[in-house]
């Protein structure tokens, strides 16, 4: 998950036959107690253990601080995320 739609846009592709239109999901998420990390290369297995053990419910990876890009959120339980809207858009440069 991401705070900025421009981060999500990086993962989109043009919809087939839709002449430049793209789609992304706008989701509601219940993050619970988040583990914060600004490490450049966090150990993903340790992050998974922290969340699967019940100590934390999500991970906030501060890539903005670590690399100057975006903050990213990771949840390991699908029930924490509700896809609320499908947004169709066209990139304008």
CSV table of C-alpha atoms in Angstrom, one decimal:
chain,number,residue,atom,x,y,z
A,1,UNK,CA,0.0,0.0,0.0
A,2,UNK,CA,1.1,3.6,-0.5
A,3,UNK,CA,0.2,7.0,0.7
A,4,UNK,CA,0.6,8.6,-2.7
A,5,UNK,CA,-1.2,7.6,-5.9
A,6,UNK,CA,1.9,8.4,-7.9
A,7,UNK,CA,3.6,5.5,-6.1
A,8,UNK,CA,0.8,3.2,-7.1
A,9,UNK,CA,0.9,4.5,-10.6
A,10,UNK,CA,4.4,3.1,-11.0
A,11,UNK,CA,2.8,-0.4,-11.0
A,12,UNK,CA,0.0,0.2,-13.5
A,13,UNK,CA,-0.1,-0.7,-17.2
A,14,UNK,CA,-2.5,0.7,-19.8
A,15,UNK,CA,-5.8,-1.2,-19.9
A,16,UNK,CA,-6.1,-3.3,-23.0
A,17,UNK,CA,-8.1,-1.6,-25.7
A,18,UNK,CA,-8.8,1.4,-23.6
A,19,UNK,CA,-6.6,3.9,-25.4
A,20,UNK,CA,-4.2,5.0,-22.6
A,21,UNK,CA,-6.5,4.5,-19.6
A,22,UNK,CA,-5.2,2.9,-16.4
A,23,UNK,CA,-6.8,1.5,-13.3
A,24,UNK,CA,-5.9,1.4,-9.6
A,25,UNK,CA,-7.6,0.5,-6.4
A,26,UNK,CA,-8.4,3.0,-3.7
A,27,UNK,CA,-8.5,1.0,-0.5
A,28,UNK,CA,-9.4,1.5,3.1
A,29,UNK,CA,-6.9,-0.2,5.4
A,30,UNK,CA,-6.9,-0.9,9.1
A,31,UNK,CA,-3.2,-0.9,10.0
A,32,UNK,CA,-3.4,-1.5,13.8
A,33,UNK,CA,-0.1,-1.2,15.5
A,34,UNK,CA,2.5,-0.5,12.9
A,35,UNK,CA,6.2,-1.3,13.0
A,36,UNK,CA,8.2,1.6,11.7
A,37,UNK,CA,11.5,1.1,9.7
A,38,UNK,CA,13.7,3.4,7.8
A,39,UNK,CA,16.3,0.8,7.1
A,40,UNK,CA,17.5,0.8,3.5
A,41,UNK,CA,17.5,-2.9,3.3
A,42,UNK,CA,15.2,-4.3,6.0
A,43,UNK,CA,15.2,-8.1,6.7
A,44,UNK,CA,11.8,-9.0,5.4
A,45,UNK,CA,11.7,-12.3,7.2
A,46,UNK,CA,12.0,-10.5,10.6
A,47,UNK,CA,9.2,-8.0,9.5
A,48,UNK,CA,6.9,-11.0,8.7
A,49,UNK,CA,7.7,-12.6,12.1
A,50,UNK,CA,6.9,-9.4,14.0
A,51,UNK,CA,3.5,-9.2,12.3
A,52,UNK,CA,2.6,-12.9,12.3
A,53,UNK,CA,3.5,-13.2,16.0
A,54,UNK,CA,0.8,-10.6,16.9
A,55,UNK,CA,3.3,-8.0,18.2
A,56,UNK,CA,2.5,-5.7,15.2
A,57,UNK,CA,-0.2,-5.6,12.6
A,58,UNK,CA,1.6,-3.8,9.7
A,59,UNK,CA,4.9,-2.4,8.6
A,60,UNK,CA,5.5,1.2,7.6
A,61,UNK,CA,8.6,1.3,5.5
A,62,UNK,CA,9.9,4.9,5.3
A,63,UNK,CA,11.5,4.8,1.9
A,64,UNK,CA,11.1,8.6,1.8
A,65,UNK,CA,13.6,9.0,4.6
A,66,UNK,CA,15.9,6.1,3.6
A,67,UNK,CA,16.0,6.7,-0.2
A,68,UNK,CA,14.1,9.9,-1.0
A,69,UNK,CA,11.2,8.0,-2.6
A,70,UNK,CA,7.8,7.1,-1.0
A,71,UNK,CA,6.6,5.6,2.3
A,72,UNK,CA,5.1,2.2,1.8
A,73,UNK,CA,2.8,0.1,4.0
A,74,UNK,CA,2.7,-3.6,4.2
A,75,UNK,CA,0.0,-5.8,5.8
A,76,UNK,CA,0.1,-9.6,6.0
A,77,UNK,CA,-3.6,-10.2,6.6
A,78,UNK,CA,-5.9,-9.6,3.6
A,79,UNK,CA,-8.8,-8.9,6.0
A,80,UNK,CA,-7.1,-5.6,6.9
A,81,UNK,CA,-7.6,-4.1,3.5
A,82,UNK,CA,-10.9,-3.2,1.8
A,83,UNK,CA,-10.9,-2.2,-1.8
A,84,UNK,CA,-13.4,0.7,-1.8
A,85,UNK,CA,-13.1,2.2,-5.3
A,86,UNK,CA,-11.7,1.3,-8.7
A,87,UNK,CA,-10.2,4.5,-10.2
A,88,UNK,CA,-9.8,4.7,-14.0
A,89,UNK,CA,-7.5,7.5,-15.2
A,90,UNK,CA,-5.3,8.7,-18.0
A,91,UNK,CA,-1.8,10.0,-17.4
A,92,UNK,CA,-1.4,13.6,-18.4
A,93,UNK,CA,2.1,14.9,-18.9
